[in-house]
């Protein structure tokens, strides 16, 4: 079965600085990868997804992620963060006939 | 439009009450999901409906009873809940088909408090 690891439980960063949230997965078959964002007291919003094709995926709100098969990673990046990006970010993986599996989440804390 | 709506937003209930959570989507998706999310944890899958039929039950206690009356609606009936059932309940929907189509879209959730 597939699994996802988000090693950083919390990432503090100053406003306008770049940020990278790390995600590593484990699977013996082809994977489909997702990043979701959860703002306080809200549901999950899809940021971006990798299904196939180009390994660099662009999403909403200026985020992008790169699928690296050799390193089994799907790190999320943003070149310049805003206060409003403060939220919980979940990486998730899916394979054929299996359920969506979430990582434990990374809390991004943006301060002025 | 990728909107999934859920009602109510908040719910407080006693352990002897019966209540229902409602989820609705109009994206033509034929798979719908219930997740439970405790504070500072990722969502945990509870149930999956595919073409209005229950396809996955993740060993959820019988005090939670799902229902899918049509392709746009999903309900979760609650009865005799315990305080540890207090959580954010999320609904999601997706297409059914190749995995590449199965992107799940989530609603805003219902925050449930059991007293």
PDB file of C-alpha atoms in Angstrom:
ATOM      1  CA  UNK A   1       0.000   0.000   0.000  1.00  0.00           C
ATOM      2  CA  UNK A   2       1.077   3.550  -0.599  1.00  0.00           C
ATOM      3  CA  UNK A   3       2.091   6.018   2.113  1.00  0.00           C
ATOM      4  CA  UNK A   4       2.991   9.680   2.412  1.00  0.00           C
ATOM      5  CA  UNK A   5       5.474  11.397   4.714  1.00  0.00           C
ATOM      6  CA  UNK A   6       5.486  15.073   5.541  1.00  0.00           C
ATOM      7  CA  UNK A   7       8.517  15.418   7.768  1.00  0.00           C
ATOM      8  CA  UNK A   8       7.936  19.036   8.762  1.00  0.00           C
ATOM      9  CA  UNK A   9       5.002  19.461  11.126  1.00  0.00           C
ATOM     10  CA  UNK A  10       5.442  23.224  11.146  1.00  0.00           C
ATOM     11  CA  UNK A  11       7.298  25.663   8.892  1.00  0.00           C
ATOM     12  CA  UNK A  12       7.677  29.271  10.080  1.00  0.00           C
ATOM     13  CA  UNK A  13       8.575  31.833   7.432  1.00  0.00           C
ATOM     14  CA  UNK A  14       8.576  35.611   7.034  1.00  0.00           C
ATOM     15  CA  UNK A  15       6.254  37.328   4.605  1.00  0.00           C
ATOM     16  CA  UNK A  16       7.646  37.634   1.043  1.00  0.00           C
ATOM     17  CA  UNK A  17      10.210  34.880   1.676  1.00  0.00           C
ATOM     18  CA  UNK A  18      10.237  31.680  -0.411  1.00  0.00           C
ATOM     19  CA  UNK A  19       8.986  28.454   1.090  1.00  0.00           C
ATOM     20  CA  UNK A  20       9.222  24.735   0.367  1.00  0.00           C
ATOM     21  CA  UNK A  21       6.993  22.145   2.022  1.00  0.00           C
ATOM     22  CA  UNK A  22       8.355  18.639   1.708  1.00  0.00           C
ATOM     23  CA  UNK A  23       6.427  15.523   0.753  1.00  0.00           C
ATOM     24  CA  UNK A  24       7.787  12.043   0.148  1.00  0.00           C
ATOM     25  CA  UNK A  25       5.741   9.038  -0.869  1.00  0.00           C
ATOM     26  CA  UNK A  26       6.160   5.298  -0.972  1.00  0.00           C
ATOM     27  CA  UNK A  27       4.519   3.094  -3.579  1.00  0.00           C
ATOM     28  CA  UNK A  28       5.394   0.122  -5.740  1.00  0.00           C
ATOM     29  CA  UNK A  29       3.077   1.240  -8.549  1.00  0.00           C
ATOM     30  CA  UNK A  30       2.327   4.444 -10.426  1.00  0.00           C
ATOM     31  CA  UNK A  31       1.039   7.249  -8.229  1.00  0.00           C
ATOM     32  CA  UNK A  32      -1.111  10.313  -8.525  1.00  0.00           C
ATOM     33  CA  UNK A  33      -0.176  13.131  -6.156  1.00  0.00           C
ATOM     34  CA  UNK A  34      -2.111  16.022  -4.673  1.00  0.00           C
ATOM     35  CA  UNK A  35      -1.604  19.011  -2.415  1.00  0.00           C
ATOM     36  CA  UNK A  36      -4.557  20.349  -0.452  1.00  0.00           C
ATOM     37  CA  UNK A  37      -4.703  23.460   1.732  1.00  0.00           C
ATOM     38  CA  UNK A  38      -6.911  23.855   4.788  1.00  0.00           C
ATOM     39  CA  UNK A  39      -7.439  27.341   6.188  1.00  0.00           C
ATOM     40  CA  UNK A  40      -8.566  27.615   9.828  1.00  0.00           C
ATOM     41  CA  UNK A  41     -12.091  26.294  10.374  1.00  0.00           C
ATOM     42  CA  UNK A  42     -12.541  25.410   6.708  1.00  0.00           C
ATOM     43  CA  UNK A  43     -12.580  22.355   4.470  1.00  0.00           C
ATOM     44  CA  UNK A  44      -9.816  21.194   2.145  1.00  0.00           C
ATOM     45  CA  UNK A  45      -9.115  23.073  -1.065  1.00  0.00           C
ATOM     46  CA  UNK A  46      -7.228  21.478  -3.936  1.00  0.00           C
ATOM     47  CA  UNK A  47      -4.016  23.409  -4.614  1.00  0.00           C
ATOM     48  CA  UNK A  48      -2.582  21.293  -7.411  1.00  0.00           C
ATOM     49  CA  UNK A  49      -2.226  17.742  -8.663  1.00  0.00           C
ATOM     50  CA  UNK A  50       0.154  15.578 -10.638  1.00  0.00           C
ATOM     51  CA  UNK A  51      -1.517  12.947 -12.781  1.00  0.00           C
ATOM     52  CA  UNK A  52       0.898  12.529 -15.684  1.00  0.00           C
ATOM     53  CA  UNK A  53       2.970  14.536 -18.155  1.00  0.00           C
ATOM     54  CA  UNK A  54       5.099  17.483 -17.112  1.00  0.00           C
ATOM     55  CA  UNK A  55       6.716  16.938 -13.735  1.00  0.00           C
ATOM     56  CA  UNK A  56       6.410  20.623 -12.837  1.00  0.00           C
ATOM     57  CA  UNK A  57       2.852  21.366 -11.832  1.00  0.00           C
ATOM     58  CA  UNK A  58       1.462  24.837 -11.272  1.00  0.00           C
ATOM     59  CA  UNK A  59      -1.502  25.403  -8.989  1.00  0.00           C
ATOM     60  CA  UNK A  60      -3.590  28.151  -7.513  1.00  0.00           C
ATOM     61  CA  UNK A  61      -2.336  31.064  -5.412  1.00  0.00           C
ATOM     62  CA  UNK A  62       1.149  30.977  -6.980  1.00  0.00           C
ATOM     63  CA  UNK A  63       2.080  27.511  -5.699  1.00  0.00           C
ATOM     64  CA  UNK A  64       3.899  24.906  -7.736  1.00  0.00           C
ATOM     65  CA  UNK A  65       5.224  21.408  -7.111  1.00  0.00           C
ATOM     66  CA  UNK A  66       7.684  19.112  -8.825  1.00  0.00           C
ATOM     67  CA  UNK A  67       7.228  15.362  -9.140  1.00  0.00           C
ATOM     68  CA  UNK A  68      10.561  13.585  -8.736  1.00  0.00           C
ATOM     69  CA  UNK A  69      10.178   9.865  -9.348  1.00  0.00           C
ATOM     70  CA  UNK A  70      13.759   8.930  -8.510  1.00  0.00           C
ATOM     71  CA  UNK A  71      13.547  10.666  -5.133  1.00  0.00           C
ATOM     72  CA  UNK A  72       9.857   9.751  -4.631  1.00  0.00           C
ATOM     73  CA  UNK A  73       9.108  13.345  -3.745  1.00  0.00           C
ATOM     74  CA  UNK A  74       6.491  15.954  -4.530  1.00  0.00           C
ATOM     75  CA  UNK A  75       7.633  19.126  -2.761  1.00  0.00           C
ATOM     76  CA  UNK A  76       5.449  22.227  -2.763  1.00  0.00           C
ATOM     77  CA  UNK A  77       7.031  25.634  -3.385  1.00  0.00           C
ATOM     78  CA  UNK A  78       6.088  29.284  -3.484  1.00  0.00           C
ATOM     79  CA  UNK A  79       8.606  32.016  -4.340  1.00  0.00           C
ATOM     80  CA  UNK A  80       7.047  34.678  -2.098  1.00  0.00           C
ATOM     81  CA  UNK A  81       4.503  33.945   0.638  1.00  0.00           C
ATOM     82  CA  UNK A  82       1.795  36.173   2.050  1.00  0.00           C
ATOM     83  CA  UNK A  83       0.265  36.333   5.501  1.00  0.00           C
ATOM     84  CA  UNK A  84      -2.873  34.834   3.961  1.00  0.00           C
ATOM     85  CA  UNK A  85      -0.962  31.638   3.095  1.00  0.00           C
ATOM     86  CA  UNK A  86      -0.949  30.690   6.780  1.00  0.00           C
ATOM     87  CA  UNK A  87      -2.748  27.349   6.792  1.00  0.00           C
ATOM     88  CA  UNK A  88      -2.360  23.575   7.057  1.00  0.00           C
ATOM     89  CA  UNK A  89      -1.062  21.872   3.923  1.00  0.00           C
ATOM     90  CA  UNK A  90      -1.705  18.188   3.205  1.00  0.00           C
ATOM     91  CA  UNK A  91       0.084  16.077   0.642  1.00  0.00           C
ATOM     92  CA  UNK A  92      -1.893  13.061  -0.583  1.00  0.00           C
ATOM     93  CA  UNK A  93      -1.262  10.074  -2.844  1.00  0.00           C
ATOM     94  CA  UNK A  94      -3.553   7.774  -4.744  1.00  0.00           C
ATOM     95  CA  UNK A  95      -2.992   4.624  -6.754  1.00  0.00           C
ATOM     96  CA  UNK A  96      -5.336   2.447  -8.794  1.00  0.00           C
ATOM     97  CA  UNK A  97      -8.084   0.813  -6.695  1.00  0.00           C
ATOM     98  CA  UNK A  98      -6.718   2.336  -3.483  1.00  0.00           C
ATOM     99  CA  UNK A  99      -8.098   5.124  -1.334  1.00  0.00           C
ATOM    100  CA  UNK A 100      -6.597   8.609  -1.117  1.00  0.00           C
ATOM    101  CA  UNK A 101      -3.910   8.594   1.551  1.00  0.00           C
ATOM    102  CA  UNK A 102      -2.982  11.819   3.328  1.00  0.00           C
ATOM    103  CA  UNK A 103       0.211  12.859   4.996  1.00  0.00           C
ATOM    104  CA  UNK A 104       0.114  14.199   8.536  1.00  0.00           C
ATOM    105  CA  UNK A 105       0.120  17.803   7.342  1.00  0.00           C
ATOM    106  CA  UNK A 106       2.478  20.775   7.559  1.00  0.00           C
ATOM    107  CA  UNK A 107       1.434  23.975   9.274  1.00  0.00           C
ATOM    108  CA  UNK A 108       2.768  26.998   7.386  1.00  0.00           C
ATOM    109  CA  UNK A 109       3.086  30.016   9.666  1.00  0.00           C
ATOM    110  CA  UNK A 110       3.751  33.292   7.859  1.00  0.00           C
ATOM    111  CA  UNK A 111       4.709  36.254  10.001  1.00  0.00           C
ATOM    112  CA  UNK A 112       5.233  39.905   9.048  1.00  0.00           C
TER     113      UNK A 112
ATOM    114  CA  UNK B   1     -17.617  24.930 -10.667  1.00  0.00           C
ATOM    115  CA  UNK B   2     -16.025  22.646  -8.090  1.00  0.00           C
ATOM    116  CA  UNK B   3     -18.335  23.340  -5.185  1.00  0.00           C
ATOM    117  CA  UNK B   4     -19.461  20.855  -2.588  1.00  0.00           C
ATOM    118  CA  UNK B   5     -21.850  22.251   0.006  1.00  0.00           C
ATOM    119  CA  UNK B   6     -22.468  20.934   3.498  1.00  0.00           C
ATOM    120  CA  UNK B   7     -25.108  21.726   6.087  1.00  0.00           C
ATOM    121  CA  UNK B   8     -25.166  22.565   8.887  1.00  0.00           C
ATOM    122  CA  UNK B   9     -21.828  24.327   9.448  1.00  0.00           C
ATOM    123  CA  UNK B  10     -21.965  23.627  13.168  1.00  0.00           C
ATOM    124  CA  UNK B  11     -23.898  21.070  15.184  1.00  0.00           C
ATOM    125  CA  UNK B  12     -24.124  20.445  18.924  1.00  0.00           C
ATOM    126  CA  UNK B  13     -25.909  17.302  20.026  1.00  0.00           C
ATOM    127  CA  UNK B  14     -26.405  15.207  23.110  1.00  0.00           C
ATOM    128  CA  UNK B  15     -25.546  11.547  23.265  1.00  0.00           C
ATOM    129  CA  UNK B  16     -29.197  10.527  22.953  1.00  0.00           C
ATOM    130  CA  UNK B  17     -30.033  12.780  20.011  1.00  0.00           C
ATOM    131  CA  UNK B  18     -30.563  11.851  16.381  1.00  0.00           C
ATOM    132  CA  UNK B  19     -29.278  14.282  13.786  1.00  0.00           C
ATOM    133  CA  UNK B  20     -28.239  14.276  10.137  1.00  0.00           C
ATOM    134  CA  UNK B  21     -25.484  15.909   8.127  1.00  0.00           C
ATOM    135  CA  UNK B  22     -26.143  16.810   4.514  1.00  0.00           C
ATOM    136  CA  UNK B  23     -23.816  17.123   1.533  1.00  0.00           C
ATOM    137  CA  UNK B  24     -24.658  18.239  -1.994  1.00  0.00           C
ATOM    138  CA  UNK B  25     -22.761  18.578  -5.268  1.00  0.00           C
ATOM    139  CA  UNK B  26     -23.851  19.492  -8.784  1.00  0.00           C
ATOM    140  CA  UNK B  27     -20.693  18.627 -10.690  1.00  0.00           C
ATOM    141  CA  UNK B  28     -22.073  15.378 -12.082  1.00  0.00           C
ATOM    142  CA  UNK B  29     -19.724  13.380  -9.869  1.00  0.00           C
ATOM    143  CA  UNK B  30     -20.807   9.792  -9.227  1.00  0.00           C
ATOM    144  CA  UNK B  31     -18.581   9.100  -6.205  1.00  0.00           C
ATOM    145  CA  UNK B  32     -19.134  10.736  -2.828  1.00  0.00           C
ATOM    146  CA  UNK B  33     -17.178  10.388   0.389  1.00  0.00           C
ATOM    147  CA  UNK B  34     -17.471  11.021   4.116  1.00  0.00           C
ATOM    148  CA  UNK B  35     -14.321  11.818   6.084  1.00  0.00           C
ATOM    149  CA  UNK B  36     -13.799  12.499   9.792  1.00  0.00           C
ATOM    150  CA  UNK B  37     -11.079  14.923  10.829  1.00  0.00           C
ATOM    151  CA  UNK B  38      -9.902  15.388  14.398  1.00  0.00           C
ATOM    152  CA  UNK B  39      -7.959  18.489  15.382  1.00  0.00           C
ATOM    153  CA  UNK B  40      -4.417  18.681  13.980  1.00  0.00           C
ATOM    154  CA  UNK B  41      -4.863  15.374  12.109  1.00  0.00           C
ATOM    155  CA  UNK B  42      -5.425  14.485   8.458  1.00  0.00           C
ATOM    156  CA  UNK B  43      -8.897  13.422   7.279  1.00  0.00           C
ATOM    157  CA  UNK B  44      -9.811   9.777   7.822  1.00  0.00           C
ATOM    158  CA  UNK B  45     -12.022   8.044   5.290  1.00  0.00           C
ATOM    159  CA  UNK B  46     -15.328   6.718   6.652  1.00  0.00           C
ATOM    160  CA  UNK B  47     -17.535   5.809   3.687  1.00  0.00           C
ATOM    161  CA  UNK B  48     -17.479   5.824  -0.108  1.00  0.00           C
ATOM    162  CA  UNK B  49     -20.507   5.752  -2.381  1.00  0.00           C
ATOM    163  CA  UNK B  50     -20.089   4.939  -6.051  1.00  0.00           C
ATOM    164  CA  UNK B  51     -23.110   5.290  -8.342  1.00  0.00           C
ATOM    165  CA  UNK B  52     -25.280   5.694  -5.229  1.00  0.00           C
ATOM    166  CA  UNK B  53     -24.155   2.358  -3.802  1.00  0.00           C
ATOM    167  CA  UNK B  54     -22.022   1.977  -0.698  1.00  0.00           C
ATOM    168  CA  UNK B  55     -18.667   0.667  -1.894  1.00  0.00           C
ATOM    169  CA  UNK B  56     -16.401   1.240   1.103  1.00  0.00           C
ATOM    170  CA  UNK B  57     -17.142   1.238   4.832  1.00  0.00           C
ATOM    171  CA  UNK B  58     -13.958   1.718   6.807  1.00  0.00           C
ATOM    172  CA  UNK B  59     -15.225  -0.247   9.823  1.00  0.00           C
ATOM    173  CA  UNK B  60     -17.208   2.716  11.074  1.00  0.00           C
ATOM    174  CA  UNK B  61     -19.430   2.167  14.151  1.00  0.00           C
ATOM    175  CA  UNK B  62     -23.113   1.643  13.396  1.00  0.00           C
ATOM    176  CA  UNK B  63     -24.048   4.855  15.199  1.00  0.00           C
ATOM    177  CA  UNK B  64     -23.002   6.484  11.903  1.00  0.00           C
ATOM    178  CA  UNK B  65     -25.379   5.616   9.067  1.00  0.00           C
ATOM    179  CA  UNK B  66     -24.729   6.955   5.562  1.00  0.00           C
ATOM    180  CA  UNK B  67     -27.335   7.393   2.865  1.00  0.00           C
ATOM    181  CA  UNK B  68     -27.102   8.414  -0.774  1.00  0.00           C
ATOM    182  CA  UNK B  69     -30.643   9.199  -1.984  1.00  0.00           C
ATOM    183  CA  UNK B  70     -29.512  10.371  -5.429  1.00  0.00           C
ATOM    184  CA  UNK B  71     -26.373  11.202  -7.367  1.00  0.00           C
ATOM    185  CA  UNK B  72     -26.170  14.736  -5.957  1.00  0.00           C
ATOM    186  CA  UNK B  73     -26.928  14.153  -2.294  1.00  0.00           C
ATOM    187  CA  UNK B  74     -25.163  12.392   0.536  1.00  0.00           C
ATOM    188  CA  UNK B  75     -26.399  12.211   4.108  1.00  0.00           C
ATOM    189  CA  UNK B  76     -24.818  11.015   7.329  1.00  0.00           C
ATOM    190  CA  UNK B  77     -27.308  10.036  10.013  1.00  0.00           C
ATOM    191  CA  UNK B  78     -26.058  10.253  13.573  1.00  0.00           C
ATOM    192  CA  UNK B  79     -27.503   8.434  16.577  1.00  0.00           C
ATOM    193  CA  UNK B  80     -26.258   7.801  20.110  1.00  0.00           C
ATOM    194  CA  UNK B  81     -22.900   9.396  19.475  1.00  0.00           C
ATOM    195  CA  UNK B  82     -20.086   9.575  21.988  1.00  0.00           C
ATOM    196  CA  UNK B  83     -18.082  12.667  22.984  1.00  0.00           C
ATOM    197  CA  UNK B  84     -15.062  11.219  21.137  1.00  0.00           C
ATOM    198  CA  UNK B  85     -17.078  11.514  17.918  1.00  0.00           C
ATOM    199  CA  UNK B  86     -16.712  15.288  18.121  1.00  0.00           C
ATOM    200  CA  UNK B  87     -14.802  16.296  14.989  1.00  0.00           C
ATOM    201  CA  UNK B  88     -14.993  18.056  11.638  1.00  0.00           C
ATOM    202  CA  UNK B  89     -16.960  15.914   9.165  1.00  0.00           C
ATOM    203  CA  UNK B  90     -15.961  16.480   5.579  1.00  0.00           C
ATOM    204  CA  UNK B  91     -17.792  15.460   2.451  1.00  0.00           C
ATOM    205  CA  UNK B  92     -16.025  15.058  -0.883  1.00  0.00           C
ATOM    206  CA  UNK B  93     -16.969  14.068  -4.410  1.00  0.00           C
ATOM    207  CA  UNK B  94     -15.182  12.907  -7.532  1.00  0.00           C
ATOM    208  CA  UNK B  95     -15.754  11.379 -10.914  1.00  0.00           C
ATOM    209  CA  UNK B  96     -15.590   7.622 -11.269  1.00  0.00           C
ATOM    210  CA  UNK B  97     -13.243   6.238 -13.857  1.00  0.00           C
ATOM    211  CA  UNK B  98      -9.537   6.081 -14.467  1.00  0.00           C
ATOM    212  CA  UNK B  99      -7.562   7.203 -11.458  1.00  0.00           C
ATOM    213  CA  UNK B 100      -6.649  10.347 -13.340  1.00  0.00           C
ATOM    214  CA  UNK B 101     -10.296  11.422 -13.109  1.00  0.00           C
ATOM    215  CA  UNK B 102     -10.695  10.686  -9.425  1.00  0.00           C
ATOM    216  CA  UNK B 103      -9.653  14.042  -8.050  1.00  0.00           C
ATOM    217  CA  UNK B 104     -11.632  14.619  -4.875  1.00  0.00           C
ATOM    218  CA  UNK B 105     -13.214  17.986  -4.155  1.00  0.00           C
ATOM    219  CA  UNK B 106     -14.090  18.738  -0.551  1.00  0.00           C
ATOM    220  CA  UNK B 107     -16.862  20.681   1.113  1.00  0.00           C
ATOM    221  CA  UNK B 108     -16.360  23.153   3.978  1.00  0.00           C
ATOM    222  CA  UNK B 109     -17.274  20.567   6.605  1.00  0.00           C
ATOM    223  CA  UNK B 110     -19.652  20.305   9.554  1.00  0.00           C
ATOM    224  CA  UNK B 111     -18.100  20.863  12.956  1.00  0.00           C
ATOM    225  CA  UNK B 112     -19.801  18.460  15.355  1.00  0.00           C
ATOM    226  CA  UNK B 113     -19.699  18.685  19.130  1.00  0.00           C
ATOM    227  CA  UNK B 114     -21.179  15.824  21.138  1.00  0.00           C
ATOM    228  CA  UNK B 115     -21.973  16.639  24.751  1.00  0.00           C
TER     229      UNK B 115
END
